[in-house]
XYZ file of C-alpha atoms in Angstrom:
760
model
C 24.722 11.793 0.389
C 24.239 8.802 2.709
C 24.518 5.313 1.323
C 22.627 2.470 2.991
C 25.134 -0.334 3.213
C 24.080 -3.951 3.827
C 24.327 -4.661 7.544
C 27.443 -6.629 8.458
C 27.307 -9.528 10.879
C 27.730 -8.310 14.433
C 26.726 -4.703 13.828
C 25.239 -3.270 16.998
C 22.261 -0.978 17.230
C 21.384 1.309 20.102
C 17.735 1.333 19.049
C 17.552 5.105 18.574
C 15.562 6.584 15.728
C 17.647 6.221 12.602
C 19.380 3.034 13.761
C 19.056 -0.381 12.134
C 17.040 -1.969 14.935
C 15.521 -5.329 14.008
C 11.744 -5.615 14.030
C 10.402 -5.856 17.558
C 7.501 -8.042 16.438
C 9.754 -10.386 14.502
C 10.310 -12.945 17.256
C 6.586 -13.323 17.880
C 5.955 -13.922 14.202
C 8.682 -16.477 13.605
C 7.810 -18.383 16.813
C 4.081 -18.417 16.068
C 2.989 -16.436 19.119
C 1.575 -13.582 17.024
C -2.157 -14.238 16.751
C -3.785 -13.277 13.445
C -7.443 -12.456 12.883
C -8.730 -15.890 11.907
C -6.748 -17.549 14.713
C -8.598 -15.787 17.531
C -9.850 -18.308 20.120
C -13.521 -17.311 20.116
C -15.996 -19.657 21.829
C -19.229 -20.995 20.304
C -17.961 -20.196 16.812
C -19.777 -21.120 13.600
C -18.502 -20.941 10.036
C -19.635 -19.246 6.832
C -18.754 -20.216 3.260
C -19.539 -18.157 0.161
C -21.317 -19.389 -2.970
C -20.095 -17.656 -6.146
C -21.817 -16.869 -9.425
C -20.963 -18.806 -12.582
C -21.961 -16.065 -15.020
C -20.460 -12.639 -15.706
C -23.656 -10.659 -16.178
C -27.311 -11.204 -15.423
C -29.632 -11.772 -12.526
C -30.307 -14.436 -9.925
C -33.801 -15.792 -10.647
C -33.980 -18.340 -7.839
C -31.829 -20.258 -5.384
C -32.517 -23.882 -4.524
C -31.130 -24.299 -1.024
C -33.221 -27.245 0.222
C -30.462 -29.830 -0.148
C -27.978 -27.603 1.632
C -30.327 -26.848 4.525
C -30.998 -30.561 4.981
C -27.355 -31.352 5.785
C -26.391 -31.859 9.455
C -24.992 -28.772 11.155
C -26.312 -26.229 8.651
C -27.765 -23.249 10.487
C -28.602 -20.756 7.747
C -28.391 -20.151 4.006
C -28.330 -16.497 3.030
C -29.561 -15.615 -0.484
C -30.337 -12.404 -2.394
C -33.992 -12.500 -1.328
C -33.014 -12.112 2.334
C -34.030 -8.776 3.881
C -30.719 -7.575 5.287
C -31.873 -4.320 6.911
C -28.521 -2.675 6.189
C -27.716 0.720 4.696
C -25.084 1.836 2.208
C -22.031 3.266 3.977
C -20.065 6.359 3.017
C -17.058 6.033 0.750
C -13.463 6.699 1.734
C -13.976 10.436 1.296
C -17.140 10.703 3.374
C -19.686 10.785 0.551
C -22.834 8.834 1.365
C -26.074 8.240 -0.469
C -28.731 8.518 2.230
C -31.425 5.933 2.852
C -30.207 3.403 0.288
C -30.299 -0.251 1.391
C -27.027 -2.176 1.254
C -27.221 -5.608 -0.368
C -24.053 -7.624 0.272
C -25.553 -10.514 -1.748
C -27.325 -8.706 -4.599
C -29.523 -10.421 -7.170
C -27.850 -8.392 -9.916
C -24.763 -10.267 -11.112
C -21.931 -8.037 -12.330
C -19.001 -10.444 -12.672
C -18.050 -14.105 -12.632
C -17.253 -15.186 -9.074
C -19.520 -12.636 -7.394
C -20.935 -14.004 -4.132
C -24.648 -14.772 -4.507
C -25.237 -16.856 -1.373
C -23.608 -17.910 1.890
C -23.966 -21.001 4.042
C -23.441 -20.919 7.807
C -22.888 -24.178 9.684
C -21.403 -25.554 12.886
C -18.149 -26.541 11.209
C -16.236 -25.300 8.205
C -16.498 -28.708 6.541
C -20.280 -28.762 6.941
C -20.594 -25.246 5.509
C -18.309 -26.080 2.595
C -20.172 -29.262 1.705
C -23.534 -27.516 1.945
C -22.334 -24.641 -0.242
C -21.645 -27.147 -3.010
C -25.292 -28.215 -2.909
C -26.726 -24.724 -3.388
C -28.169 -24.438 -6.899
C -28.477 -20.952 -8.382
C -30.609 -20.235 -11.432
C -29.789 -17.171 -13.537
C -31.140 -14.979 -16.271
C -27.941 -14.279 -18.206
C -27.219 -11.089 -20.173
C -24.321 -10.160 -22.516
C -21.069 -9.277 -20.785
C -17.911 -7.275 -21.498
C -15.214 -9.491 -20.040
C -11.916 -7.871 -21.056
C -10.761 -4.299 -21.628
C -10.494 -4.609 -25.413
C -14.214 -5.401 -25.667
C -15.132 -2.124 -23.964
C -14.290 0.419 -26.644
C -12.346 3.607 -26.048
C -13.870 4.373 -22.661
C -15.162 7.573 -21.116
C -12.691 10.395 -20.450
C -12.907 11.749 -16.909
C -12.323 15.455 -16.388
C -10.571 15.215 -12.985
C -7.842 13.092 -14.566
C -7.130 15.542 -17.402
C -3.912 17.589 -17.201
C -2.956 20.232 -19.770
C -0.435 23.034 -20.182
C 1.111 24.679 -23.211
C 0.164 23.428 -26.697
C 1.306 19.820 -26.739
C -0.049 18.901 -30.169
C 1.534 21.852 -31.941
C 4.877 21.249 -30.227
C 4.737 17.560 -31.120
C 3.950 18.332 -34.751
C 7.023 20.554 -35.111
C 9.475 18.469 -33.048
C 12.682 17.177 -34.649
C 12.275 13.694 -33.172
C 8.982 12.011 -32.359
C 7.989 8.643 -31.011
C 4.561 7.132 -30.436
C 3.826 3.804 -28.773
C 1.184 1.974 -26.758
C 2.026 0.331 -23.439
C -0.158 -2.198 -21.615
C -0.324 -3.731 -18.178
C -2.597 -6.684 -17.295
C -4.734 -7.314 -14.244
C -2.597 -7.908 -11.184
C -3.602 -9.277 -7.796
C -2.474 -8.635 -4.215
C -2.152 -12.294 -3.077
C -0.930 -11.423 0.458
C 0.446 -14.347 2.448
C -2.500 -14.025 4.865
C -5.784 -14.434 2.977
C -8.766 -12.256 3.821
C -11.498 -13.113 6.278
C -12.888 -12.213 9.681
C -14.628 -13.275 12.863
C -17.710 -11.231 13.793
C -19.321 -11.295 17.228
C -22.200 -9.325 18.772
C -22.863 -8.575 22.417
C -26.219 -6.816 22.445
C -25.625 -3.843 20.090
C -21.822 -4.013 20.379
C -20.052 -5.489 17.355
C -16.504 -6.857 17.611
C -14.632 -7.732 14.438
C -11.318 -9.572 14.242
C -10.170 -8.807 10.708
C -6.847 -7.997 9.043
C -7.083 -4.253 8.571
C -4.928 -1.510 7.153
C -7.320 1.039 8.675
C -9.173 0.067 11.850
C -11.011 3.386 12.221
C -12.148 3.482 8.606
C -13.410 -0.093 8.703
C -15.180 0.459 12.020
C -16.954 3.439 10.492
C -18.171 1.293 7.580
C -19.566 -1.437 9.832
C -21.259 1.177 12.035
C -22.939 2.778 9.018
C -23.984 -0.556 7.538
C -25.804 -1.521 10.723
C -26.787 2.023 11.737
C -25.155 1.851 15.142
C -22.829 4.396 16.802
C -19.180 4.310 15.752
C -18.226 3.600 19.360
C -20.230 0.359 19.234
C -17.864 -1.216 16.709
C -14.442 -2.544 17.602
C -11.965 -3.703 14.950
C -9.081 -5.744 16.367
C -6.102 -6.288 14.069
C -2.752 -6.466 15.876
C -0.984 -8.513 13.187
C -1.564 -8.563 9.430
C 0.128 -10.877 6.953
C 0.505 -8.337 4.173
C -2.081 -6.187 2.469
C -0.535 -4.107 -0.345
C -3.731 -2.017 -0.449
C -6.265 -4.837 -0.299
C -7.070 -4.584 3.428
C -7.898 -0.912 3.672
C -11.679 -1.247 3.723
C -14.547 -3.497 4.723
C -15.984 -5.717 2.002
C -19.306 -7.452 1.370
C -18.145 -10.689 3.004
C -17.606 -8.784 6.257
C -21.209 -7.616 6.094
C -22.342 -11.218 5.458
C -20.458 -12.540 8.487
C -21.619 -9.729 10.773
C -25.218 -10.100 9.641
C -25.168 -13.867 10.180
C -23.636 -13.385 13.633
C -26.413 -10.991 14.579
C -29.107 -13.297 13.213
C -27.766 -16.396 14.949
C -26.560 -14.784 18.155
C -23.206 -16.555 17.743
C -19.786 -15.514 16.470
C -19.287 -16.236 12.771
C -15.994 -16.942 11.051
C -15.737 -16.379 7.311
C -12.449 -17.264 5.626
C -12.053 -16.101 2.036
C -10.321 -18.882 0.122
C -7.290 -18.176 -2.019
C -9.254 -18.603 -5.248
C -12.107 -16.427 -3.942
C -9.536 -13.727 -3.210
C -9.280 -13.059 -6.944
C -12.890 -11.801 -7.054
C -13.851 -10.992 -3.445
C -12.034 -7.671 -3.854
C -10.297 -5.933 -6.722
C -6.660 -6.049 -7.771
C -4.881 -3.633 -10.083
C -6.933 -2.841 -13.160
C -5.605 -3.672 -16.590
C -4.431 -0.532 -18.382
C -3.439 0.702 -21.799
C -1.784 3.995 -22.603
C -0.391 5.717 -25.651
C 2.514 8.100 -25.267
C 3.703 10.558 -27.901
C 6.989 12.332 -27.179
C 8.395 15.149 -29.232
C 11.989 16.298 -28.734
C 14.699 18.438 -30.269
C 17.617 16.806 -32.045
C 19.675 16.957 -28.831
C 17.014 15.075 -26.863
C 15.304 17.944 -25.038
C 11.595 17.233 -24.607
C 9.281 19.619 -26.423
C 5.950 17.823 -25.939
C 4.334 14.929 -24.096
C 0.897 13.699 -25.166
C -0.567 10.948 -23.035
C -3.815 9.057 -23.521
C -4.590 6.310 -21.046
C -7.454 4.103 -19.956
C -8.116 1.470 -17.335
C -10.843 -1.076 -16.870
C -13.368 -0.546 -14.105
C -16.466 -2.451 -13.060
C -19.936 -1.960 -14.490
C -21.260 -0.776 -11.117
C -18.530 1.547 -9.773
C -15.714 3.745 -11.060
C -12.099 3.214 -10.077
C -9.257 5.288 -11.519
C -5.916 3.564 -12.016
C -4.328 6.852 -13.012
C -2.073 6.034 -15.937
C -1.121 9.703 -16.050
C -0.307 9.974 -12.339
C 3.480 10.100 -12.636
C 3.823 11.341 -16.210
C 3.390 15.100 -15.544
C 6.103 15.371 -12.885
C 8.928 13.165 -14.101
C 10.560 15.471 -16.669
C 10.823 19.099 -17.689
C 8.454 19.836 -20.560
C 6.654 23.047 -21.503
C 3.860 21.415 -23.501
C 1.867 18.619 -21.935
C -1.490 16.915 -22.421
C -2.825 13.899 -20.540
C -6.265 12.315 -20.497
C -7.579 9.279 -18.661
C -10.513 7.099 -19.659
C -12.575 4.437 -17.902
C -13.762 1.281 -19.654
C -16.675 -0.607 -18.116
C -16.010 -4.335 -17.788
C -17.842 -7.134 -15.982
C -15.272 -7.475 -13.234
C -15.117 -6.819 -9.514
C -14.305 -3.147 -8.956
C -10.501 -2.798 -9.072
C -8.695 -1.558 -5.986
C -5.502 0.030 -4.778
C -2.435 -2.176 -5.270
C 1.005 -0.949 -4.250
C 1.646 2.454 -5.839
C -1.736 2.714 -7.594
C -1.590 4.896 -10.685
C 2.054 5.833 -10.313
C 3.105 2.274 -11.101
C 1.527 1.854 -14.591
C 2.107 5.527 -15.317
C 5.843 5.159 -14.741
C 5.842 2.061 -16.921
C 4.602 4.143 -19.838
C 6.751 7.236 -19.488
C 9.949 5.394 -18.521
C 9.698 3.031 -21.485
C 8.893 5.957 -23.776
C 11.824 8.061 -22.574
C 14.067 5.038 -23.160
C 12.735 4.694 -26.698
C 13.414 8.386 -27.227
C 17.012 7.953 -26.078
C 17.610 5.371 -28.828
C 15.810 7.491 -31.427
C 18.022 10.492 -30.609
C 21.173 8.443 -30.037
C 21.727 9.558 -26.444
C 22.533 7.353 -23.465
C 19.382 6.526 -21.387
C 21.024 8.024 -18.294
C 22.052 11.200 -20.084
C 18.611 11.842 -21.588
C 17.078 11.697 -18.106
C 19.631 14.162 -16.780
C 19.133 16.534 -19.728
C 15.389 16.622 -19.095
C 15.623 16.878 -15.305
C 12.724 18.873 -13.838
C 13.995 21.573 -11.473
C 10.433 22.207 -10.237
C 6.965 20.688 -10.507
C 5.747 21.686 -13.954
C 2.206 20.528 -13.196
C 1.608 22.639 -10.077
C 4.268 25.252 -10.768
C 5.590 24.789 -7.222
C 9.175 24.150 -6.156
C 10.139 20.707 -4.885
C 10.556 20.399 -1.152
C 13.485 18.075 -1.790
C 14.156 16.159 -4.997
C 17.331 14.133 -5.049
C 16.475 12.182 -8.196
C 19.552 13.527 -9.993
C 21.686 12.332 -7.088
C 19.898 8.977 -7.185
C 20.640 8.592 -10.885
C 24.302 9.493 -10.480
C 24.886 7.397 -7.362
C 23.057 4.415 -8.828
C 24.953 4.664 -12.104
C 28.300 4.803 -10.339
C 27.585 1.827 -8.076
C 26.104 -0.192 -10.958
C 29.012 0.562 -13.281
C 26.793 2.121 -15.956
C 29.777 3.725 -17.714
C 30.883 0.234 -18.774
C 27.682 -0.314 -20.748
C 27.962 -1.000 -24.449
C 25.337 1.191 -26.116
C 24.133 -0.988 -28.983
C 21.390 -3.575 -28.385
C 22.625 -7.202 -28.461
C 26.206 -6.045 -27.964
C 26.723 -7.492 -24.460
C 26.735 -11.254 -24.016
C 28.112 -14.196 -22.100
C 28.216 -17.089 -24.560
C 24.639 -17.786 -25.657
C 23.284 -15.455 -22.971
C 22.425 -11.891 -23.970
C 23.034 -9.254 -21.301
C 21.039 -6.044 -21.047
C 21.173 -3.002 -18.772
C 18.188 -0.714 -18.224
C 17.096 2.285 -16.178
C 13.694 3.155 -14.772
C 12.785 6.064 -12.504
C 9.903 6.274 -10.096
C 8.041 8.595 -7.771
C 5.260 8.598 -5.223
C 3.510 11.634 -3.702
C 3.931 12.417 -0.021
C 0.510 12.070 1.610
C -0.091 13.042 5.225
C -2.946 12.941 7.674
C -3.450 13.759 11.318
C -2.784 11.130 13.933
C -3.256 10.545 17.641
C -1.109 8.737 20.214
C -1.317 7.711 23.848
C 1.842 7.482 25.958
C 1.528 5.649 29.249
C 4.364 5.668 31.832
C 3.927 2.710 34.199
C 5.005 2.389 37.831
C 8.140 0.405 36.978
C 9.301 3.072 34.546
C 8.355 1.149 31.432
C 6.434 2.843 28.640
C 3.362 1.849 26.665
C 2.394 3.478 23.377
C -1.128 2.996 22.035
C -2.423 3.732 18.560
C -5.066 2.343 16.246
C -2.412 2.369 13.528
C -1.378 -1.004 12.177
C 1.655 -3.037 11.176
C 1.188 -5.292 8.140
C 4.886 -5.920 7.835
C 6.266 -2.439 7.248
C 7.692 -2.050 10.777
C 5.246 0.265 12.574
C 5.804 -1.446 15.938
C 9.512 -0.807 15.691
C 9.637 2.793 14.494
C 6.929 3.812 16.990
C 8.997 2.315 19.816
C 12.121 4.062 18.517
C 10.297 7.398 18.256
C 8.917 7.176 21.805
C 12.223 6.005 23.262
C 14.132 8.850 21.614
C 11.734 11.559 22.737
C 11.418 10.228 26.307
C 15.073 9.372 26.835
C 14.531 5.686 27.631
C 15.857 2.460 26.168
C 13.775 1.049 23.335
C 13.496 -2.294 25.149
C 11.472 -0.484 27.850
C 8.791 0.525 25.329
C 5.782 -1.689 24.577
C 3.743 -0.724 21.523
C 0.069 -1.666 21.189
C -1.406 -1.321 17.688
C -4.374 -2.367 15.598
C -7.380 -1.698 17.842
C -10.016 0.825 16.791
C -10.737 1.793 20.417
C -7.201 3.180 20.667
C -5.914 6.588 19.627
C -6.870 7.445 16.048
C -4.597 6.913 13.081
C -4.914 7.165 9.291
C -4.945 4.309 6.827
C -1.723 2.390 6.309
C -1.739 3.191 2.621
C -0.268 5.752 0.293
C 2.903 5.606 2.427
C 1.271 8.019 4.849
C 1.170 6.101 8.139
C 4.805 6.312 9.238
C 5.138 10.076 8.834
C 1.738 10.672 10.425
C 1.973 8.335 13.414
C 5.558 9.198 14.363
C 4.604 12.881 14.501
C 1.854 12.156 17.041
C 4.008 9.746 19.073
C 6.875 12.243 19.161
C 4.531 15.001 20.336
C 2.938 12.838 23.036
C 6.293 11.499 24.227
C 7.767 14.986 24.489
C 4.749 16.087 26.518
C 5.125 13.052 28.792
C 8.808 13.837 29.235
C 8.039 17.419 30.231
C 5.407 16.193 32.679
C 7.904 13.786 34.243
C 10.450 16.586 34.613
C 7.791 18.822 36.171
C 6.888 16.118 38.670
C 10.567 15.541 39.481
C 11.041 19.241 40.171
C 7.944 19.669 42.324
C 7.621 16.373 44.195
C 8.083 16.551 47.989
C 11.608 15.542 49.057
C 12.752 15.588 45.441
C 16.529 15.820 45.027
C 15.831 18.184 42.131
C 13.651 20.685 43.982
C 16.321 23.387 43.784
C 17.171 22.674 40.157
C 15.820 24.780 37.320
C 13.410 23.290 34.829
C 15.922 23.754 32.042
C 18.617 21.783 33.868
C 16.893 18.395 34.030
C 17.387 15.743 31.388
C 16.253 12.159 30.968
C 18.846 9.753 29.639
C 18.681 5.967 29.602
C 15.558 6.099 31.722
C 17.149 8.177 34.482
C 16.348 11.739 35.474
C 19.309 13.972 36.321
C 20.805 17.383 35.746
C 23.492 18.106 33.211
C 26.171 18.342 35.955
C 28.605 15.459 36.301
C 27.979 15.165 40.054
C 24.219 15.298 39.603
C 21.917 13.147 41.693
C 19.781 10.870 39.566
C 16.794 8.604 39.838
C 15.077 6.238 37.475
C 11.636 6.966 36.132
C 10.396 3.982 38.135
C 11.876 5.444 41.326
C 10.155 8.750 40.613
C 6.817 6.994 40.087
C 7.292 5.109 43.376
C 8.167 8.324 45.216
C 4.995 9.902 43.821
C 2.881 6.837 44.560
C 1.683 6.826 40.958
C 0.580 3.669 39.139
C 0.731 5.338 35.770
C 0.997 8.626 33.945
C -1.009 9.051 30.730
C -0.459 11.659 28.053
C -2.432 11.815 24.817
C -1.598 14.141 21.972
C -2.649 14.546 18.356
C -1.498 16.445 15.303
C -4.925 17.827 14.458
C -5.288 21.558 13.859
C -6.056 23.663 16.923
C -9.760 23.965 17.649
C -10.711 20.710 15.909
C -14.136 19.542 17.050
C -14.872 15.958 18.094
C -16.881 15.461 14.903
C -13.990 16.747 12.778
C -11.562 14.566 14.713
C -13.593 11.438 14.026
C -13.874 12.327 10.360
C -10.115 12.829 10.134
C -9.489 9.289 11.334
C -12.372 7.544 9.543
C -12.328 9.196 6.106
C -9.733 10.276 3.569
C -11.168 13.758 3.103
C -8.577 15.294 5.448
C -5.565 13.770 3.719
C -3.122 16.427 2.567
C -1.753 15.870 -0.907
C 1.778 16.573 -2.131
C 0.990 20.115 -3.284
C -1.305 21.191 -0.428
C 1.273 23.701 0.825
C 3.927 25.866 -0.761
C 5.962 22.937 -2.073
C 5.541 19.802 -4.148
C 6.562 16.860 -1.968
C 7.400 13.415 -3.339
C 9.644 10.406 -2.853
C 11.916 9.478 -5.751
C 13.824 6.469 -6.983
C 16.073 5.264 -9.797
C 16.585 1.601 -10.687
C 19.545 0.154 -12.586
C 18.825 -3.421 -13.622
C 20.742 -6.140 -15.432
C 18.947 -8.978 -17.196
C 20.272 -12.131 -18.782
C 18.255 -13.521 -21.711
C 18.774 -17.003 -23.081
C 19.262 -16.407 -26.811
C 17.760 -19.770 -27.777
C 14.799 -20.036 -25.429
C 13.921 -16.404 -24.740
C 13.849 -16.843 -20.958
C 14.628 -13.708 -18.938
C 16.383 -13.635 -15.584
C 17.023 -10.491 -13.582
C 20.632 -10.891 -12.446
C 21.530 -7.655 -10.640
C 19.774 -4.561 -9.276
C 21.054 -1.296 -7.846
C 18.334 1.141 -6.758
C 18.831 4.589 -5.261
C 16.105 6.495 -3.423
C 15.265 9.855 -1.956
C 12.771 9.130 0.819
C 13.891 11.858 3.177
C 15.064 10.802 6.617
C 14.931 7.057 7.168
C 13.535 6.301 10.611
C 15.046 2.816 10.458
C 17.298 2.128 7.452
C 17.087 -1.645 7.893
C 13.294 -1.645 7.725
C 13.224 0.951 4.942
C 15.639 -1.183 2.968
C 13.352 -4.173 3.501
C 10.321 -2.227 2.287
C 12.156 -0.992 -0.785
C 13.409 -4.468 -1.596
C 9.878 -5.805 -1.231
C 8.601 -3.272 -3.747
C 11.400 -4.098 -6.161
C 10.635 -7.817 -5.919
C 6.966 -7.089 -6.670
C 8.196 -5.118 -9.676
C 10.074 -8.186 -10.915
C 6.813 -10.116 -10.702
C 4.977 -7.379 -12.572
C 7.546 -7.308 -15.352
C 8.062 -11.026 -15.924
C 5.400 -13.147 -14.222
C 2.109 -11.648 -13.067
C -0.923 -11.625 -15.327
C -4.568 -12.191 -14.517
C -5.848 -14.414 -17.314
C -9.547 -14.078 -18.101
C -11.666 -16.427 -20.186
C -13.226 -13.936 -22.619
C -16.273 -16.199 -23.060
C -17.509 -15.945 -19.474
C -15.238 -13.590 -17.524
C -13.772 -16.309 -15.296
C -10.297 -15.669 -13.901
C -8.529 -18.766 -15.171
C -5.403 -18.645 -13.002
C -7.040 -17.883 -9.647
C -4.488 -19.742 -7.535
C -0.832 -19.494 -6.607
C 0.044 -22.462 -8.793
C -0.964 -20.589 -11.947
C -0.801 -16.917 -10.929
C 2.953 -16.571 -10.690
C 4.770 -14.339 -8.213
C 8.525 -14.127 -7.622
C 10.134 -16.752 -5.413
C 13.622 -16.681 -3.911
C 15.015 -18.191 -7.096
C 13.756 -15.188 -9.093
C 15.359 -12.563 -6.857
C 18.923 -11.413 -7.588
C 21.224 -9.382 -5.335
C 19.505 -6.039 -4.700
C 21.610 -3.122 -3.512
C 19.795 -0.157 -1.981
C 21.254 3.340 -1.789
C 19.749 6.292 0.057
C 20.543 9.780 -1.207
C 17.792 11.572 0.720
C 18.003 14.233 3.382
C 15.449 15.130 6.082
C 12.448 16.881 4.557
C 10.550 18.698 7.271
C 7.945 19.879 4.790
C 7.004 16.216 4.401
C 6.678 15.247 8.069
C 7.511 16.349 11.594
C 10.582 14.125 11.764
C 11.690 14.621 8.161
C 10.750 11.311 6.566
C 8.991 10.806 3.250
C 7.048 7.740 2.122
C 8.938 4.480 1.598
C 6.416 1.669 1.158
C 5.011 2.536 -2.259
C 7.886 4.054 -4.214
C 10.043 0.911 -4.332
C 7.928 -0.787 -7.010
C 7.598 2.285 -9.240
C 9.971 2.168 -12.194
C 11.104 -1.441 -11.766
C 9.036 -2.923 -14.608
C 10.177 -0.336 -17.183
C 13.795 -0.749 -16.081
C 13.477 -4.482 -16.780
C 11.692 -3.873 -20.094
C 14.385 -1.400 -21.111
C 17.102 -3.890 -20.142
C 15.394 -6.610 -22.175
C 15.427 -4.318 -25.219
C 19.108 -3.555 -24.689
C 19.804 -7.296 -24.463
C 17.681 -8.462 -27.396
C 16.811 -5.500 -29.597
C 13.121 -6.396 -29.174
C 10.825 -3.854 -27.531
C 8.074 -5.538 -25.487
C 5.426 -2.974 -24.570
C 2.805 -5.218 -22.974
C 3.522 -6.858 -19.637
C 4.505 -9.404 -18.580
C 7.568 -10.035 -20.757
C 7.299 -13.733 -21.554
C 9.417 -15.944 -23.759
C 6.833 -16.158 -26.571
C 7.096 -12.378 -26.961
C 10.850 -12.644 -27.492
C 11.327 -15.661 -29.728
């Protein structure tokens, strides 16, 4: 077991894979030299501003735009009656309805805040002022504005999981519990809001837009405008956070690109912070009922799960409340169903650990409730019901160090000092509670591509369309290339975020790191072998009599393994050869993949391999131990201490992995105590659509967080043995806090967030 210790001042790092190298893009970001999408210096730029609906359901009857068009600088007002000449694009999995027009500003209104018009003007101020003058007339129809107005929902067969006879086992169990758990709407609110600059040159479209998936977004724009994929270029070298919200192109991108084509000038459209609450979807609100049946000694006999999430009236989105439930614990009788409830809202989207997050909230609170019902310690009941294999698929785990995570976390946290009874630990008028929550996230993989370029001075360039939105892709790619080539990491320059570069999958589902490092490693090894071959065969080479197996590259120098070996730098070899550069491109696609299949692999999700695609079930795991302090008089909750232990396989860079895991944990604090999308049930308006009213954790809300790693390399998960890190950190945090609050107060809060009025 390896523990990640906090880095001490003065610790050195050699930059090799597995070292705690600081982020290579960090200096550019803190000095302001990293240029983000909306900062691109594009000439002759004009600005677009959206006009939003003020009803939740109905139809646009007419738009009075005369006053707006009369203002100085206004170039165009787009309305639903505009003929856009665009076509519906395929979804993430490659499904496409043929010959259906795409209407980015539809007349049909499906939710409050939907864009129904756009104004384009010479300056942002002119466009904003004109947008305020646009008058929209509606024919309003009844709306369903919140999940509780939508009934029980429609059960979807793909989300149903059954084995054994759960109802019969529940009915005969010694101990049973049944409870409903709820999570509200949550929003991404990345530090960099959404938006783009669109520019046409003849039939070539260039988009500067923050993107978690440059190839996938380029494919969407190409299909919208019915132009070849190669005619679209998405440029996104730096992204200020995404958390799932920047994985696809949205209607506002189509509006900007259309206006740019119509006007023959680049168009900039910046989505405001308040518009970001309806321009794309956050996490759907959910409700789930869990029924657990167990023997008197706490062994699970049955789990019955019934969940539902809200979706929009015009598209289905599954926030799988049963995603984690089937694999967390050993149980021979299981039943889970998932329903969808149609609501007049923007279609929800993927937000960090979609599905697994609310699912873990339900099962981890329920297992805690069971521990009290049986009279067994919350740690012990998890160990007694430890799953030694995947009960859902029947497959063995590739690696599952959740038991080790629980034991290591408990030891470091001091769990054995816990007083079992609720309200039994205090500091004066402050109640103290300790709670546990476990989490998981499936290991998803996809093929990737990478270009390695050796330059004449011996430096190295790595190119990929993969992106870095803060998770450290620049750094681990440089470390991977440097390790495989035998050069110093400071000699490697990484170029990311351009759809004309080598293909890469979406930065989502924790799949990018494992996918891209496999391709970079393969390309770098091939480049290394080519360099060695050139060194052996070049005229006048000092290695001409050496065998191929005797040459090595270390610290950028080529030599044999003998102590008295001659040596030369890679730059000296390139000069001797008269070469300006050496390029090697490799991918991790299956042998014989056609060009069409290759493009589909990088532009759709249909080629993504799930956690049980092979002989094993492959997942990341985590266990959180959390202390809360609750003011007995006022009911305020503060998280005061966190120890979290994870099995994420090999960590390519422990410092960056630790940062990602901490980030997820901090988001979990927000989910548990602060975040809640408040909707006016009368009209569907998001009331707190700003960062003054939609609360997220600040530094004052974040306690000391200690991260432990108990994982080992898992080569079933990826070429280099890593498993996903970015998503799993948030999973299990909210239930750990809820369980700690119960231990502190004796009050069980089952609907998030946990606010003072629910405790006093």
